[in-house]
PDB file of C-alpha atoms in Angstrom:
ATOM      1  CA  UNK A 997      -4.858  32.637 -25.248  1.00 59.00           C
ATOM      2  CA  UNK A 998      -6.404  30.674 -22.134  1.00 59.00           C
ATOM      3  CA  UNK A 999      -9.247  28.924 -24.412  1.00 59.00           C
ATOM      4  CA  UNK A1000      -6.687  28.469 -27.090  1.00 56.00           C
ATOM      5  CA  UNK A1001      -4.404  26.483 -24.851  1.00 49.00           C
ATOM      6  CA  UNK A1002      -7.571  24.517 -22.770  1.00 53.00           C
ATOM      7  CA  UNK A1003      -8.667  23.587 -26.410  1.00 45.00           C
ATOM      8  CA  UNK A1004      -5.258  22.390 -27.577  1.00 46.00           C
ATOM      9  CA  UNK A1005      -5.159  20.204 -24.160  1.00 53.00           C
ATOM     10  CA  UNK A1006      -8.331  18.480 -24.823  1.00 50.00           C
ATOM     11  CA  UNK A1007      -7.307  17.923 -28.931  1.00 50.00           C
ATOM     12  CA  UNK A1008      -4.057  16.662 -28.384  1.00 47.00           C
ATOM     13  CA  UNK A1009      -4.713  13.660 -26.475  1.00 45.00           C
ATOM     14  CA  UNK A1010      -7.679  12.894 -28.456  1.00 44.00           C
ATOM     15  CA  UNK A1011      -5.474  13.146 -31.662  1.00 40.00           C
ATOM     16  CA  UNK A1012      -2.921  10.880 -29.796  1.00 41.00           C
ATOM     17  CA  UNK A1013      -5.404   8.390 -29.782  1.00 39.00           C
ATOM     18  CA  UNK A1014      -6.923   8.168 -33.071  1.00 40.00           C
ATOM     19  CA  UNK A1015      -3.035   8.409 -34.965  1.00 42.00           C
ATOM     20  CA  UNK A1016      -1.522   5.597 -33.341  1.00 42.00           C
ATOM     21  CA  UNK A1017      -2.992   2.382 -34.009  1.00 45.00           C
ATOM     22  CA  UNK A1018      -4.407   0.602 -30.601  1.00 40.00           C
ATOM     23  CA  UNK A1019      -5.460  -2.908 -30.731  1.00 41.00           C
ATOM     24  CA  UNK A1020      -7.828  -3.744 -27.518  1.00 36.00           C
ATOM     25  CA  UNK A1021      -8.523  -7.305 -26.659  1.00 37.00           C
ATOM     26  CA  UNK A1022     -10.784  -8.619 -23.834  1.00 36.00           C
ATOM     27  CA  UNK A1023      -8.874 -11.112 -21.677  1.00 39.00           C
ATOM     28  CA  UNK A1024     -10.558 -13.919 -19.450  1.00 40.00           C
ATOM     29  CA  UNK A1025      -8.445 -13.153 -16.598  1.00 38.00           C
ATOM     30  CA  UNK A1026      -9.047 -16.526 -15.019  1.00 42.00           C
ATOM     31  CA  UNK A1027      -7.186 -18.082 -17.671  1.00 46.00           C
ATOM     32  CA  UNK A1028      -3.400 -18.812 -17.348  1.00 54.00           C
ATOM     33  CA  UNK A1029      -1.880 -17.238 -20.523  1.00 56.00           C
ATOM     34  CA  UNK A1030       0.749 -15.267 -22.117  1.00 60.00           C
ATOM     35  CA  UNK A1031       1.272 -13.081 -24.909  1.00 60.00           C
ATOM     36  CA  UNK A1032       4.070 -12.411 -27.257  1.00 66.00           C
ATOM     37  CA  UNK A1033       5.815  -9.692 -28.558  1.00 66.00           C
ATOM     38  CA  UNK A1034       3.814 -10.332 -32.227  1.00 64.00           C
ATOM     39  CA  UNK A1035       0.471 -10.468 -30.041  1.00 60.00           C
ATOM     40  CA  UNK A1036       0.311 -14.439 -30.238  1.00 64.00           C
ATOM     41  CA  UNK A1037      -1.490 -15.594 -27.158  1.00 61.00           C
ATOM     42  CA  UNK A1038       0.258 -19.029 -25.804  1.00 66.00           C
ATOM     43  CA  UNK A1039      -2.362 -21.287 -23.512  1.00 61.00           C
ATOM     44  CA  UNK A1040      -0.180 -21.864 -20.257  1.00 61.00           C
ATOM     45  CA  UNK A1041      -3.072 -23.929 -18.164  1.00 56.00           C
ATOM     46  CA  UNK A1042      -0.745 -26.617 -17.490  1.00 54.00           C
ATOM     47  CA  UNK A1043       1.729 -24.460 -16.090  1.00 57.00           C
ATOM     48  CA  UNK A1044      -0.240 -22.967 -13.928  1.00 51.00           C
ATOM     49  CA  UNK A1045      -2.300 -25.972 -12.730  1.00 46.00           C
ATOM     50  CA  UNK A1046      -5.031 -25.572 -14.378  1.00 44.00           C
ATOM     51  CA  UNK A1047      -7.228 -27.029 -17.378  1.00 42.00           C
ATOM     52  CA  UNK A1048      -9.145 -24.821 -18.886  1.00 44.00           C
ATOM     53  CA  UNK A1049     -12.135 -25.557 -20.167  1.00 45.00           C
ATOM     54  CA  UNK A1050     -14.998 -23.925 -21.759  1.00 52.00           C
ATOM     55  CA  UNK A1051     -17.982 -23.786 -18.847  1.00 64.00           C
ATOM     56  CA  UNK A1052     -16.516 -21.826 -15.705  1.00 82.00           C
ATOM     57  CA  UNK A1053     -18.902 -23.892 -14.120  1.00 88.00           C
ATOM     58  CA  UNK A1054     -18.568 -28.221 -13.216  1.00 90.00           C
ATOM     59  CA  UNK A1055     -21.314 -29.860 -11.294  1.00 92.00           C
ATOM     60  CA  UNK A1056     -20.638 -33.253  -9.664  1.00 93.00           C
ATOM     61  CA  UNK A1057     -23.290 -35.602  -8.173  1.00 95.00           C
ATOM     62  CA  UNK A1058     -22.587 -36.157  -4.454  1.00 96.00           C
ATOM     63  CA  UNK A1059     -22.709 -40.062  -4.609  1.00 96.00           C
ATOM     64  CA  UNK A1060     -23.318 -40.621  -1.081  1.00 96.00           C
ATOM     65  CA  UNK A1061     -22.479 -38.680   2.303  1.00 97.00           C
ATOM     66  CA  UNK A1062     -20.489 -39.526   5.588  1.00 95.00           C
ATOM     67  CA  UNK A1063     -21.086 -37.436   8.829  1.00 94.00           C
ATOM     68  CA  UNK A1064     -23.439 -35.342   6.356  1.00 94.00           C
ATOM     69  CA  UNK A1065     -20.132 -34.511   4.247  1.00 96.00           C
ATOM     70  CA  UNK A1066     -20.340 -35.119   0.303  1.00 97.00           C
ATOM     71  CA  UNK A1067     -18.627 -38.051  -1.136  1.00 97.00           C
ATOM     72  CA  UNK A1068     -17.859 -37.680  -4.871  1.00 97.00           C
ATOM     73  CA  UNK A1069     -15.980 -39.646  -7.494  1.00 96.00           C
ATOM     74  CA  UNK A1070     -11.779 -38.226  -8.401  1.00 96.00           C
ATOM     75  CA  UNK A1071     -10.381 -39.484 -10.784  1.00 95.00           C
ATOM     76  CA  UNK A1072      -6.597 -39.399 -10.990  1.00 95.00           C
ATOM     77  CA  UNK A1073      -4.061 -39.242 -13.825  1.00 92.00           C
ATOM     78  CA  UNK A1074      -7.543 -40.032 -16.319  1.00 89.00           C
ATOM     79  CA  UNK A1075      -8.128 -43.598 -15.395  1.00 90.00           C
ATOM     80  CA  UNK A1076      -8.477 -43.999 -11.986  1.00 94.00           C
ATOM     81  CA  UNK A1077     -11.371 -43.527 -10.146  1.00 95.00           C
ATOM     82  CA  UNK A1078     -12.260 -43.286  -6.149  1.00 97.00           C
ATOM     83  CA  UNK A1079     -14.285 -42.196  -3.815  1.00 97.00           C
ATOM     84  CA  UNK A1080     -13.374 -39.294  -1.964  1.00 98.00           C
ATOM     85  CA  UNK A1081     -14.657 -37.018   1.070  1.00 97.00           C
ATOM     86  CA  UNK A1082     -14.803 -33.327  -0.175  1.00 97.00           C
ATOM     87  CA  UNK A1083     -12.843 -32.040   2.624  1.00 94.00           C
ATOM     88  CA  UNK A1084     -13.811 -27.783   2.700  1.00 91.00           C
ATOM     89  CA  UNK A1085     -11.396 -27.907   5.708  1.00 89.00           C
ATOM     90  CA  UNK A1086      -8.437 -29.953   4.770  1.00 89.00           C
ATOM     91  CA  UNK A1087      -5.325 -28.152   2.755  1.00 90.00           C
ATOM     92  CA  UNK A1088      -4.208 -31.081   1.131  1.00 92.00           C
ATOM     93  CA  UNK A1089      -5.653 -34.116  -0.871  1.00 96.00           C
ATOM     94  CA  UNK A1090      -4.791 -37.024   1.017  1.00 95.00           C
ATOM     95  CA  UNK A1091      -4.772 -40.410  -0.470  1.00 97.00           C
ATOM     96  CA  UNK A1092      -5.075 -44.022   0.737  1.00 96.00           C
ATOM     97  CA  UNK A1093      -2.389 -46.728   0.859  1.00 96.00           C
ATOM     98  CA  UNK A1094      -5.156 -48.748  -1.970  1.00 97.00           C
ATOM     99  CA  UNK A1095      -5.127 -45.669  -4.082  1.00 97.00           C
ATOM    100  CA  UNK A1096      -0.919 -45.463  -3.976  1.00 97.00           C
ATOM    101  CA  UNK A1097      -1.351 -49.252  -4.924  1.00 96.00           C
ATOM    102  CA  UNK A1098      -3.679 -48.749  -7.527  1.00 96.00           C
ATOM    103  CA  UNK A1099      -2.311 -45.906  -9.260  1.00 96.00           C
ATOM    104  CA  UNK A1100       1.272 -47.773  -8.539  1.00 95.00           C
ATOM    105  CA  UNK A1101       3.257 -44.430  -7.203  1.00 95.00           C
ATOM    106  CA  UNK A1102       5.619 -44.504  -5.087  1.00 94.00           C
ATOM    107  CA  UNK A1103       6.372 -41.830  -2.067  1.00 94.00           C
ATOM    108  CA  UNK A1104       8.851 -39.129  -3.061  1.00 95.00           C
ATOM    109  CA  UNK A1105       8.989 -37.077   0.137  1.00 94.00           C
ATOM    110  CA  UNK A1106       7.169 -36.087   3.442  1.00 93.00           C
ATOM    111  CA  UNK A1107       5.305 -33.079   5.138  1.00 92.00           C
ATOM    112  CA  UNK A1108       3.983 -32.511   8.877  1.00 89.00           C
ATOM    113  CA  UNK A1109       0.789 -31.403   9.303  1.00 83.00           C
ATOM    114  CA  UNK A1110      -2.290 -30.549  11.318  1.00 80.00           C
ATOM    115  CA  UNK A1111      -5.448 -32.962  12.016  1.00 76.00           C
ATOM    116  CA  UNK A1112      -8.689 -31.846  13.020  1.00 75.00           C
ATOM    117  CA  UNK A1113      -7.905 -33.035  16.330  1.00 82.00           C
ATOM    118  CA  UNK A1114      -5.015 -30.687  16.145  1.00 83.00           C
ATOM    119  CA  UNK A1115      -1.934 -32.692  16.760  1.00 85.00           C
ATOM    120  CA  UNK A1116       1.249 -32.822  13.980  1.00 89.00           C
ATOM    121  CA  UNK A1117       1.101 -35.759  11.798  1.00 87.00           C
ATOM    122  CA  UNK A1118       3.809 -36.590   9.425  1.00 92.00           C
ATOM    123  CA  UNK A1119       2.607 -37.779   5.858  1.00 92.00           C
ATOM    124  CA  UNK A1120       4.559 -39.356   3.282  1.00 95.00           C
ATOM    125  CA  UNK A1121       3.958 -37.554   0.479  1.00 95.00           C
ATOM    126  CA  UNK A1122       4.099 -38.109  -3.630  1.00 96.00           C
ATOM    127  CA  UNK A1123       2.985 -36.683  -6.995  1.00 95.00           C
ATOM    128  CA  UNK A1124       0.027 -37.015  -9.353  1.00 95.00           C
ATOM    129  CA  UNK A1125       0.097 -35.928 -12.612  1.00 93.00           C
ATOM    130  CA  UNK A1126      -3.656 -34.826 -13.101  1.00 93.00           C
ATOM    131  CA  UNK A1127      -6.140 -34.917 -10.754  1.00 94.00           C
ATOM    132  CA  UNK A1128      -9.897 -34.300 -11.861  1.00 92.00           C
ATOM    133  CA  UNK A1129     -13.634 -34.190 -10.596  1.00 93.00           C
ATOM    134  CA  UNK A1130     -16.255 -33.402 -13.895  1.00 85.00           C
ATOM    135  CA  UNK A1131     -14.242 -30.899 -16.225  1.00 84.00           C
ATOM    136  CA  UNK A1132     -12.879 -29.601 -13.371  1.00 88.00           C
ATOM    137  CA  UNK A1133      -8.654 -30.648 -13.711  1.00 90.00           C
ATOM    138  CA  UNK A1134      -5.604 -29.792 -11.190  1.00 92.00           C
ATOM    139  CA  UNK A1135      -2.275 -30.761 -12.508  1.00 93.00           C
ATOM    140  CA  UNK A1136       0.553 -31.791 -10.830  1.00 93.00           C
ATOM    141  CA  UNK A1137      -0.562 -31.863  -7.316  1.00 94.00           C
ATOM    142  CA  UNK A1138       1.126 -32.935  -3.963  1.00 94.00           C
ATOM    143  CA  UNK A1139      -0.841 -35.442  -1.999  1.00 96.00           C
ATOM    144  CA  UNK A1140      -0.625 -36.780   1.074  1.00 95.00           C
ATOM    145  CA  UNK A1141      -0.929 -40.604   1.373  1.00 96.00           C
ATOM    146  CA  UNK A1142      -2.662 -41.716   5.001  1.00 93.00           C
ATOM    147  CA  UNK A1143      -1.853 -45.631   5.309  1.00 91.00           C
ATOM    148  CA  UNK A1144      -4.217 -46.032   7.650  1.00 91.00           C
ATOM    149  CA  UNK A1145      -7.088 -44.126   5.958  1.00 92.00           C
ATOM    150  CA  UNK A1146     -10.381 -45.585   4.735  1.00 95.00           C
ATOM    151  CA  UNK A1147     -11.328 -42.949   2.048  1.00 97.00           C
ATOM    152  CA  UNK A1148      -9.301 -39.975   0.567  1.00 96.00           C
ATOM    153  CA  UNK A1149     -10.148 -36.745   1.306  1.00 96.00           C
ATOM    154  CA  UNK A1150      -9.991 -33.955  -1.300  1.00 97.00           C
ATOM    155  CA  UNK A1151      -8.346 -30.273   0.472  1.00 94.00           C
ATOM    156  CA  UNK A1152      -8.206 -27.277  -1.097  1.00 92.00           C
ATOM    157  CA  UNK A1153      -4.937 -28.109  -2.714  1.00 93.00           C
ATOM    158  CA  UNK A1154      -7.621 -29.103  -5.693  1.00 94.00           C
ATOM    159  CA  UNK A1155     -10.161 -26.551  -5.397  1.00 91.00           C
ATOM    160  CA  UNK A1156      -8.304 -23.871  -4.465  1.00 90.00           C
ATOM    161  CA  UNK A1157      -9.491 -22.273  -7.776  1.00 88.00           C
ATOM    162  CA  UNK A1158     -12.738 -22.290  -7.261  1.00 91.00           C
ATOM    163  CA  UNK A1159     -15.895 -21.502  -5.068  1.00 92.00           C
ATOM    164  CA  UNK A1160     -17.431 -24.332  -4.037  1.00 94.00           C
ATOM    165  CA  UNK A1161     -21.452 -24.669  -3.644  1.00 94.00           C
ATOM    166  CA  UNK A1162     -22.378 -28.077  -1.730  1.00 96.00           C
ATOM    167  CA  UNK A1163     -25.977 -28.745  -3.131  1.00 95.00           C
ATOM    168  CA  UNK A1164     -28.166 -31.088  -1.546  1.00 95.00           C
ATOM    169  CA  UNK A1165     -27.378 -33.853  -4.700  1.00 95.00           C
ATOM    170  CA  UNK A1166     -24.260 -32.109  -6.489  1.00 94.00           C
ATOM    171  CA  UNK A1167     -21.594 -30.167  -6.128  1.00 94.00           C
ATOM    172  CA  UNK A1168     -20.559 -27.199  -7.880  1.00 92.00           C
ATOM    173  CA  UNK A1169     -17.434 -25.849  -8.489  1.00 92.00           C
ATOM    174  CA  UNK A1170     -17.484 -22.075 -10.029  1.00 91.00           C
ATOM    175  CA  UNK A1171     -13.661 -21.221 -11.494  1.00 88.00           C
ATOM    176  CA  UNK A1172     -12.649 -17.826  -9.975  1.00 85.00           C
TER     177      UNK A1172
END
């Protein structure tokens, strides 16, 4: 009776299993997706921020350096393009009064926030539509706008997706 009943408890789940149909299907979990009751998968990247694209990984050339720290080309809302610090230790992107003119924004609100030196600064902040460095593309991102800055700094509000490797020439952002 024992064996009998140990030999039903291994069949039955294995009979389970092969009687009711089971569809498996891998799923990049780094992509921002849903799926609906009928199994249709709907792309949500812009939702969530993010562009996806079909190499996890986007090298940039480093275009020049200041202090040792890599300056590489952003471009913003997929015209514009500047110069900007890749800042590993800022939180935000911060823009220049020349980049608000150029990309003709206006500012839509304000934030306080830390400097390196560690004093509270308060920004005047605004929106950008699409920011992007190689295939690498953040949507809809805060920025802060420094009037009195030189050269925008790009914070981890933009890369926060991805591990960054600072090469001695490029730049290489790996999606997580």
């Amino acid at each position: 009776m024992k064996s009998a009943c140990k030999l039903w408890i291994t069949i039955i789940p294995m009979l389970i299993f092969l009687v009711y149909p089971h569809r498996t299907t891998a799923q990049n979990v780094e992509a921002c997706f849903m799926v609906t009751s009928s199994g249709k998968t709907i792309n949500l990247g812009t939702l969530c921020g993010i562009t996806p694209t079909n190499s996890g990984v986007f090298r940039i050339p480093i275009k020049r350096r200041i202090a040792k720290t890599p300056v590489i080309d952003v471009t913003f809302n997929g015209n514009k393009t500047f110069e900007m610090i890749l800042d590993t230790g800022a939180t935000s992107v911060v823009i220049t009064q020349a980049m608000v003119e150029a990309l003709k924004i206006t500012p839509t609100g304000t934030m306080q926030a830390s400097i390196a030196d560690g004093s509270e600064v308060q920004f005047n902040t605004s929106n950008i539509q699409a920011i992007a460095v190689g295939g690498a593309v953040v949507n809809n991102v805060q920025v802060a706008i420094a009037p009195k800055a030189d050269i925008g700094l790009l914070g981890h509000d933009f890369f926060d997706n991805y591990d960054v490797k600072i090469l001695q020439k490029e730049v290489e952002f790996h999606r997580r």
